[in-house]
Amino acid sequence: MKNILITGGAGFIGSHLVRHWVKTYPDTMVVNLDKLTYAGNLENLKDIEKMPNYVFEKGDIVDSELITALFEKYHFDGVIHLAAESHVDRSISNPMEFIRTNIVGTVTLLNAARAAWNGNFEGKRFYHVSTDEVYGSLGDEGYFTETTRYDPRSPYSASKASSDHLVRAYHHTYGLPVVISNCSNNYGGFQFPEKLIPLVINNIRHRKPLPVYGKGLNVRDWLYVGDHVQAIDLIYHQGQNGETYNVGGHNEKQNIEIVKLLCRLVDRKLGRSEGESESLITYVQDRAGHDLRYAIDSHKLATTLGWQPSVTFEQGITLTVDWYLSNEEWLRNVTSGDYLKYYEKQYGDRL
Ligand code: NAD
Ligand code: TYD
C-alpha cells in the first residue's frame, strides 16, 4: 500500500482531487491534511469519508512538529500540496496570513519531506500546485508559457510565486524530486462563494446585487475543476522531476460575459424571464492592482503528456450552475456565520 499526503483536501480543488484519488487508487492510503479554515469544509467529502483508504488529519501546514510526526506515522511516498490562502481580495486586506500559510507552510512541508526521505528519493514525489497568477498580467495579446518571467502583482500571487521559487530551490539544492503546475482559474461545484462564479450564482438565486469590479472587462482563462484534477494525476505520475507544467482551458472570457451568461442560465433554470437578473448587475469600485488578463499556453502539457481538457466551457458552466442550484443546503451552510461578516466588509460600502 502506498501513502500519499494531500494538503488542503477539504477545500475546493483539494476535495475534488481527494475524491478522485481515493476512488481511482484503492491501494493508496490518502491522508488529507487540512486546517479547516473558512475555505475548508469536511462536508465536501461526505461521500468518501468512510472509504478504507482515506484518512483526515486536522492541522496547520506551518506546524513543523505535526508535519514531522505525520511523515513518521505514514511514511509518505508522495505529497500533493494544495493548502493555501487562495483569495486575492483577502490577500489585499490581510497579506500576513498569505505569507504564513503559502510561504512558511510550503517550506515546512519541504523540510519535512527532505528530512523523512533523507536522500532516498526513489519513488518519491513532491507536487506543488500553483497558479498562473505568478506570471502577472497580460495585455490584449499573448499567453503565459512555462518560461514567462515571474511578475506577481498581488500579495496572493507574490506568496505563490515565492513558494514556487522555494520548491525549485529545494530541487536544485537538495535534489528533492519536485514537480510544479501553474493552472488558470478553476470553476465547478464546492467552490467557496467568495470567488466570482459561485458568488454570482448565489446572488442571482437570492436576487442580490451582482458586484462587477471596474468595467467588467478583465479576462480570465477558465478551466473545469475535473480537468485540473486529471492534469494533476497525469503530472504526478508522468511529469519530469524539476519541471513545471502550465494547465489552462483556452477559455478566455471577460468577467461581464461570465456574469451575463450566468444570469441567462440561472434565470432559465429557475423559470424566470430570460436575462431578468441582468438588472442586478452592479459595477463597483475596482480591485486594487487588478490584473487585466490571464491566458495560459498549455502546449507543453498537451504535447509531452497528452493532456487535453475533456469538458467544453458550455458543458462545464451548465454542470456548475446545476450543482449550485441543487446544493442549496451546502451554500446556506457555508454562507452563514463568518461569511456574512466577510461579505459586509468586502462589499458593504461598494454596493
Ligand atoms: P481553497 O481556498 O478552496 O482551499 C484551500 C484549503 O487549504 C482549505 O481547505 C483550507 O482549509 C486549507 N488551508 C488553508 N490554510 C491552511 C493551513 N495553514 N494548513 C492546512 N490547511 C490550510 O483553495 P482552492 O481554490 O481549492 O486552491 C487550492 C490550490 O490550488 C491553492 O494552492 C491555489 O493557490 C491553487 N490554485 C487555485 C486555482 C483556483 O482557481 N481556485 C487556480 C490555480 C491554482
Ligand atoms: P476571482 O474569482 O476572485 O478569481 P481571481 O481573482 O483569482 O482571478 O475573480 C475572478 C475575476 O472576477 C477577477 O477579475 C475579479 C472579478 N470579480 C468581480 O468582478 N466581482 C466579484 O465579486 C469577484 C469576487 C470577482
Coordinates of C-alpha atoms and ligand atoms in Angstrom, one line a residue:
M1 CA 0.0 0.0 0.0
K2 CA 1.3 3.5 -0.9
N3 CA 0.7 6.5 1.2
I4 CA 0.1 10.0 -0.1
L5 CA -0.3 13.3 1.7
I6 CA -2.8 15.7 0.1
T7 CA -2.8 19.1 1.8
G8 CA -5.8 21.4 1.6
G9 CA -8.0 18.5 0.7
A10 CA -11.1 20.0 2.3
G11 CA -11.0 23.0 0.0
F12 CA -12.4 23.4 -3.5
I13 CA -9.9 21.8 -5.8
G14 CA -8.4 19.6 -3.0
S15 CA -11.8 17.9 -2.3
H16 CA -12.2 17.0 -6.0
L17 CA -8.6 15.7 -6.0
V18 CA -9.0 13.7 -2.8
R19 CA -12.3 12.1 -4.1
H20 CA -10.6 11.2 -7.4
W21 CA -7.5 9.7 -5.7
V22 CA -9.5 7.7 -3.1
K23 CA -11.8 6.2 -5.8
T24 CA -9.1 5.7 -8.5
Y25 CA -6.3 4.3 -6.4
P26 CA -7.8 1.9 -3.8
D27 CA -4.2 0.7 -3.0
T28 CA -3.1 4.1 -1.9
M29 CA -3.9 5.5 1.5
V30 CA -4.9 9.1 1.0
V31 CA -4.1 11.3 4.0
N32 CA -5.9 14.7 3.8
L33 CA -4.3 17.3 6.0
D34 CA -6.3 20.5 6.4
K35 CA -6.6 23.2 8.9
L36 CA -10.3 23.7 8.1
T37 CA -10.1 27.5 7.6
Y38 CA -13.2 29.3 6.4
A39 CA -12.5 27.7 3.0
G40 CA -12.2 24.1 4.2
N41 CA -15.3 22.0 4.7
L42 CA -15.5 18.3 5.5
E43 CA -19.0 18.3 4.1
N44 CA -17.2 18.4 0.7
L45 CA -16.0 14.9 1.3
K46 CA -19.0 13.3 3.0
D47 CA -19.4 10.7 0.2
I48 CA -16.0 9.2 0.7
E49 CA -15.2 9.8 4.3
K50 CA -15.8 6.2 5.3
M51 CA -13.6 4.7 2.5
P52 CA -10.9 2.4 3.9
N53 CA -8.1 4.2 2.0
Y54 CA -9.0 7.7 3.3
V55 CA -8.0 9.4 6.5
F56 CA -8.4 13.0 7.6
E57 CA -5.9 14.8 9.8
K58 CA -6.8 18.3 11.1
G59 CA -3.8 20.5 11.3
D60 CA -1.8 23.5 10.1
I61 CA 1.0 23.1 7.5
V62 CA 3.0 25.7 9.4
D63 CA 3.2 23.3 12.4
S64 CA 6.6 21.6 11.8
E65 CA 6.2 19.2 14.7
L66 CA 2.9 18.0 13.4
I67 CA 4.2 17.6 9.9
T68 CA 7.2 15.7 11.0
A69 CA 5.0 13.4 13.1
L70 CA 2.8 12.8 10.1
F71 CA 5.7 11.8 8.0
E72 CA 6.8 9.4 10.7
K73 CA 3.3 7.9 11.1
Y74 CA 2.5 7.4 7.5
H75 CA 5.9 7.2 5.6
F76 CA 4.5 9.2 2.7
D77 CA 5.7 8.2 -0.8
G78 CA 4.4 11.4 -2.2
V79 CA 2.9 14.8 -1.3
I80 CA 0.4 16.8 -3.4
H81 CA 0.4 20.3 -1.8
L82 CA -2.7 22.4 -2.3
A83 CA -3.2 24.0 1.1
A84 CA -3.1 27.8 0.7
E85 CA -4.9 31.0 1.3
S86 CA -6.3 31.4 -2.2
H87 CA -8.4 34.6 -2.5
V88 CA -6.8 37.7 -4.0
D89 CA -9.3 40.1 -2.3
R90 CA -8.5 38.6 1.1
S91 CA -4.7 38.9 0.4
I92 CA -5.2 42.6 -0.2
S93 CA -6.8 43.2 3.2
N94 CA -4.7 40.7 5.1
P95 CA -1.4 39.8 3.4
M96 CA 0.3 38.2 6.5
E97 CA -1.9 35.1 6.5
F98 CA -0.8 34.5 2.9
I99 CA 2.9 34.8 3.8
R100 CA 2.4 32.5 6.7
T101 CA 0.5 29.7 5.0
N102 CA 1.7 29.9 1.4
I103 CA 5.4 30.6 2.0
V104 CA 6.2 29.3 5.5
G105 CA 3.8 26.4 5.2
T106 CA 5.3 25.3 1.9
V107 CA 8.8 25.4 3.3
T108 CA 7.7 23.5 6.4
L109 CA 6.4 20.7 4.1
L110 CA 9.6 20.8 2.0
N111 CA 11.8 20.5 5.1
A112 CA 9.8 17.6 6.5
A113 CA 9.8 15.7 3.1
R114 CA 13.6 16.3 2.8
A115 CA 14.3 15.0 6.3
A116 CA 12.0 12.0 6.0
W117 CA 13.2 10.9 2.6
N118 CA 16.8 11.7 3.6
G119 CA 18.3 11.4 0.1
N120 CA 16.4 8.3 -0.7
F121 CA 14.2 9.8 -3.4
E122 CA 13.4 6.6 -5.3
G123 CA 9.6 6.5 -6.0
K124 CA 9.1 9.8 -4.1
R125 CA 7.5 12.9 -5.4
F126 CA 6.6 16.4 -4.0
Y127 CA 4.0 18.0 -6.2
H128 CA 3.3 21.7 -5.7
V129 CA 0.0 23.1 -7.1
S130 CA 0.3 26.7 -8.1
T131 CA -1.4 29.3 -10.2
D132 CA -1.0 31.2 -13.4
E133 CA -1.2 34.5 -11.4
V134 CA 2.6 34.2 -10.7
Y135 CA 3.2 35.4 -14.3
G136 CA 1.5 38.8 -13.7
S137 CA -0.9 40.4 -16.1
L138 CA -1.2 40.2 -19.9
G139 CA -2.3 42.9 -22.4
D140 CA -4.7 42.0 -25.2
E141 CA -2.2 39.6 -26.8
G142 CA 0.0 36.7 -25.8
Y143 CA -0.1 33.7 -23.4
F144 CA 1.8 32.6 -20.3
T145 CA 4.3 29.8 -21.0
E146 CA 6.5 27.9 -18.6
T147 CA 9.3 30.3 -19.3
T148 CA 7.3 33.6 -18.9
R149 CA 9.1 35.8 -16.4
Y150 CA 7.5 35.8 -13.0
D151 CA 5.8 39.1 -12.3
P152 CA 3.3 38.6 -9.4
R153 CA 1.3 41.7 -8.6
S154 CA -1.0 40.8 -5.6
P155 CA 0.0 39.6 -2.2
Y156 CA -1.6 36.3 -3.1
S157 CA 0.3 35.8 -6.3
A158 CA 3.5 37.1 -4.8
S159 CA 3.2 34.5 -2.0
K160 CA 2.5 31.7 -4.5
A161 CA 5.5 32.9 -6.7
S162 CA 7.7 32.8 -3.6
S163 CA 6.6 29.2 -2.8
D164 CA 7.3 28.1 -6.4
H165 CA 10.8 29.5 -6.2
L166 CA 11.4 27.7 -2.9
V167 CA 10.1 24.4 -4.3
R168 CA 12.5 24.8 -7.2
A169 CA 15.3 25.7 -4.9
Y170 CA 14.8 22.5 -2.9
H171 CA 15.1 20.6 -6.1
H172 CA 18.3 22.3 -7.3
T173 CA 20.0 22.4 -3.9
Y174 CA 18.9 19.2 -2.2
G175 CA 17.8 17.1 -5.2
L176 CA 14.2 16.9 -3.9
P177 CA 12.0 15.3 -6.6
V178 CA 9.5 18.1 -7.2
V179 CA 7.1 18.9 -9.9
I180 CA 5.0 22.1 -10.2
S181 CA 1.9 23.0 -12.2
N182 CA 0.5 26.5 -12.7
C183 CA -3.1 26.5 -13.5
S184 CA -5.7 29.1 -14.7
N185 CA -8.9 29.9 -12.9
N186 CA -10.9 26.8 -11.9
Y187 CA -14.7 26.6 -11.6
G188 CA -17.1 23.8 -10.6
G189 CA -19.0 22.6 -7.5
F190 CA -17.7 23.0 -3.9
Q191 CA -16.0 26.4 -4.7
F192 CA -16.4 28.9 -1.8
P193 CA -18.8 31.6 -2.9
E194 CA -16.3 34.4 -2.4
K195 CA -15.0 33.6 -5.9
L196 CA -16.7 35.1 -8.9
I197 CA -18.8 32.2 -10.3
P198 CA -20.3 30.7 -7.2
L199 CA -20.8 34.2 -5.7
V200 CA -22.8 35.4 -8.7
I201 CA -24.9 32.2 -8.9
N202 CA -25.7 32.5 -5.3
N203 CA -26.6 36.2 -5.6
I204 CA -28.8 35.7 -8.6
R205 CA -30.6 32.9 -6.7
H206 CA -31.3 35.4 -3.9
R207 CA -31.9 38.4 -6.2
K208 CA -29.0 40.2 -4.6
P209 CA -26.8 42.8 -6.5
L210 CA -24.1 41.2 -8.7
P211 CA -20.8 43.1 -7.9
V212 CA -18.7 43.5 -11.1
Y213 CA -15.3 45.1 -10.4
G214 CA -14.4 48.1 -12.6
K215 CA -15.9 47.8 -16.1
G216 CA -16.0 44.0 -16.0
L217 CA -13.5 43.8 -18.9
N218 CA -10.8 41.8 -17.1
V219 CA -10.2 38.4 -18.7
R220 CA -9.7 35.1 -17.0
D221 CA -9.0 31.7 -18.6
W222 CA -11.5 29.2 -17.1
L223 CA -10.9 25.5 -16.5
Y224 CA -13.4 23.0 -15.2
V225 CA -12.1 21.6 -11.9
G226 CA -12.4 18.0 -13.0
D227 CA -10.0 18.7 -15.9
H228 CA -7.5 20.2 -13.5
V229 CA -7.7 17.1 -11.3
Q230 CA -7.0 14.9 -14.4
A231 CA -4.0 17.1 -15.2
I232 CA -2.7 16.8 -11.6
D233 CA -3.0 13.0 -11.8
L234 CA -1.1 12.8 -15.1
I235 CA 1.7 15.2 -14.0
Y236 CA 2.0 13.4 -10.6
H237 CA 2.6 10.1 -12.4
Q238 CA 4.3 11.1 -15.6
G239 CA 5.8 14.6 -15.2
Q240 CA 9.5 15.0 -15.1
N241 CA 11.3 16.0 -11.8
G242 CA 12.1 19.6 -11.6
E243 CA 9.7 20.6 -14.4
T244 CA 6.8 23.0 -14.5
Y245 CA 3.6 22.4 -16.4
N246 CA 1.0 25.1 -17.3
V247 CA -2.6 24.0 -17.2
G248 CA -5.3 26.0 -18.9
G249 CA -8.6 25.6 -20.7
H250 CA -8.3 28.0 -23.6
N251 CA -11.5 29.6 -22.4
E252 CA -10.8 33.3 -22.1
K253 CA -13.8 35.3 -21.0
Q254 CA -14.4 38.8 -19.8
N255 CA -15.9 38.9 -16.4
I256 CA -19.0 40.7 -17.6
E257 CA -19.6 38.0 -20.3
I258 CA -19.5 35.4 -17.5
V259 CA -21.9 37.3 -15.3
K260 CA -24.4 37.8 -18.1
L261 CA -24.1 34.2 -19.2
L262 CA -24.8 33.1 -15.6
C263 CA -27.9 35.4 -15.5
R264 CA -29.3 33.7 -18.6
L265 CA -28.6 30.2 -17.4
V266 CA -29.9 30.6 -13.8
D267 CA -33.0 32.6 -15.0
R268 CA -33.8 29.8 -17.4
K269 CA -33.3 27.1 -14.8
L270 CA -35.4 29.0 -12.2
G271 CA -38.2 29.7 -14.7
R272 CA -37.6 33.5 -14.6
S273 CA -37.9 35.6 -17.7
E274 CA -34.8 35.3 -19.8
G275 CA -32.0 37.6 -18.6
E276 CA -34.2 39.1 -15.9
S277 CA -31.4 39.0 -13.4
E278 CA -29.1 41.3 -15.6
S279 CA -30.8 44.2 -13.8
L280 CA -28.9 43.0 -10.7
I281 CA -25.5 43.7 -12.2
T282 CA -23.8 46.5 -10.2
Y283 CA -20.5 47.9 -11.3
V284 CA -18.4 48.6 -8.1
Q285 CA -15.1 50.1 -7.3
D286 CA -12.3 48.1 -8.9
R287 CA -9.9 45.7 -7.1
A288 CA -6.6 47.4 -6.2
G289 CA -3.9 46.4 -8.8
H290 CA -6.5 44.3 -10.7
D291 CA -4.7 42.1 -13.3
L292 CA -6.2 42.7 -16.7
R293 CA -5.8 39.4 -18.4
Y294 CA -4.6 35.8 -17.7
A295 CA -4.3 33.3 -20.6
I296 CA -2.4 30.0 -20.4
D297 CA -0.4 28.2 -23.1
S298 CA -0.7 24.6 -22.1
H299 CA 1.1 23.3 -25.2
K300 CA 3.8 21.6 -23.1
L301 CA 1.4 19.5 -21.1
A302 CA -0.5 18.6 -24.3
T303 CA 2.5 17.5 -26.3
T304 CA 4.6 15.9 -23.6
L305 CA 1.9 14.2 -21.5
G306 CA -1.1 14.2 -23.9
W307 CA -3.4 16.2 -21.6
Q308 CA -6.5 17.9 -23.1
P309 CA -9.5 19.4 -21.3
S310 CA -12.4 17.0 -21.6
V311 CA -15.3 19.4 -20.9
T312 CA -16.1 22.5 -23.0
F313 CA -16.9 25.7 -21.2
E314 CA -20.6 25.5 -22.2
Q315 CA -20.8 21.9 -20.7
G316 CA -18.8 22.9 -17.6
I317 CA -20.7 26.0 -16.7
T318 CA -24.0 24.2 -17.1
L319 CA -22.8 21.4 -14.8
T320 CA -21.7 24.1 -12.3
V321 CA -25.0 26.0 -12.3
D322 CA -26.9 22.8 -11.9
W323 CA -24.6 21.8 -9.0
Y324 CA -25.1 25.1 -7.0
L325 CA -28.9 25.1 -7.7
S326 CA -29.2 21.6 -6.4
N327 CA -26.9 22.1 -3.4
E328 CA -28.6 24.9 -1.7
E329 CA -28.0 23.5 1.7
W330 CA -24.3 23.4 1.1
L331 CA -24.4 27.1 0.0
R332 CA -26.6 28.0 3.0
N333 CA -24.2 26.3 5.4
V334 CA -21.0 28.0 4.0
T335 CA -22.6 31.4 3.7
S336 CA -23.8 31.6 7.3
G337 CA -21.7 33.0 10.2
D338 CA -18.3 34.4 9.2
Y339 CA -19.2 34.7 5.5
L340 CA -21.8 37.4 6.3
K341 CA -19.1 39.4 8.1
Y342 CA -16.7 39.0 5.2
Y343 CA -19.3 40.0 2.7
E344 CA -20.2 43.1 4.6
K345 CA -16.6 44.1 4.9
Q346 CA -15.8 43.4 1.3
Y347 CA -18.9 44.8 -0.4
G348 CA -20.6 46.9 2.3
D349 CA -19.6 50.3 1.1
R350 CA -19.3 49.3 -2.6
L351 CA -22.8 48.1 -3.3
Ligands
NAD1 P1 -9.4 26.9 -1.3 O1 -9.3 28.2 -0.6 O2 -10.8 26.4 -1.7 O3 -8.9 25.7 -0.3 C1 -7.7 25.8 0.5 C2 -7.7 24.7 1.5 O4 -6.5 24.9 2.3 C3 -8.9 24.8 2.5 O5 -9.4 23.6 2.8 C4 -8.2 25.4 3.8 O6 -8.8 24.9 5.0 C5 -6.8 24.8 3.7 N1 -5.8 25.5 4.4 C6 -5.6 26.9 4.4 N2 -4.6 27.2 5.2 C7 -4.1 26.1 5.7 C8 -3.0 25.8 6.6 N3 -2.3 26.7 7.1 N4 -2.8 24.5 6.9 C9 -3.6 23.5 6.4 N5 -4.6 23.7 5.6 C10 -4.8 25.0 5.2 O7 -8.4 26.8 -2.5 P2 -8.5 26.2 -3.9 O8 -9.2 27.1 -4.8 O9 -9.0 24.8 -3.8 O10 -7.0 26.1 -4.3 C11 -6.2 25.0 -4.0 C12 -4.7 25.3 -4.5 O11 -4.8 25.5 -5.9 C13 -4.1 26.5 -3.9 O12 -2.8 26.3 -3.7 C14 -4.3 27.6 -5.0 O13 -3.2 28.5 -5.0 C15 -4.2 26.7 -6.3 N6 -4.9 27.2 -7.4 C16 -6.2 27.5 -7.4 C17 -6.9 28.0 -8.5 C18 -8.3 28.3 -8.5 O14 -8.9 28.8 -9.5 N7 -9.1 28.1 -7.4 C19 -6.2 28.0 -9.7 C20 -4.8 27.7 -9.8 C21 -4.2 27.2 -8.6
TYD2 P1 -11.9 35.6 -8.5 O1 -12.9 34.5 -8.7 O2 -11.7 36.2 -7.2 O3 -10.5 34.9 -9.1 P2 -9.1 35.6 -9.4 O4 -9.1 37.0 -8.7 O5 -8.1 34.7 -8.7 O6 -8.9 35.7 -10.8 O7 -12.2 36.7 -9.6 C1 -12.3 36.4 -11.0 C2 -12.5 37.8 -11.7 O8 -13.7 38.3 -11.3 C3 -11.4 38.8 -11.3 O9 -11.1 39.6 -12.4 C4 -12.1 39.7 -10.3 C5 -13.6 39.6 -10.7 N1 -14.6 39.7 -9.6 C6 -15.7 40.6 -9.7 O10 -15.8 41.4 -10.7 N2 -16.6 40.6 -8.7 C7 -16.5 39.9 -7.6 O11 -17.4 40.0 -6.7 C8 -15.4 38.9 -7.5 C9 -15.3 38.0 -6.3 C10 -14.5 38.9 -8.6

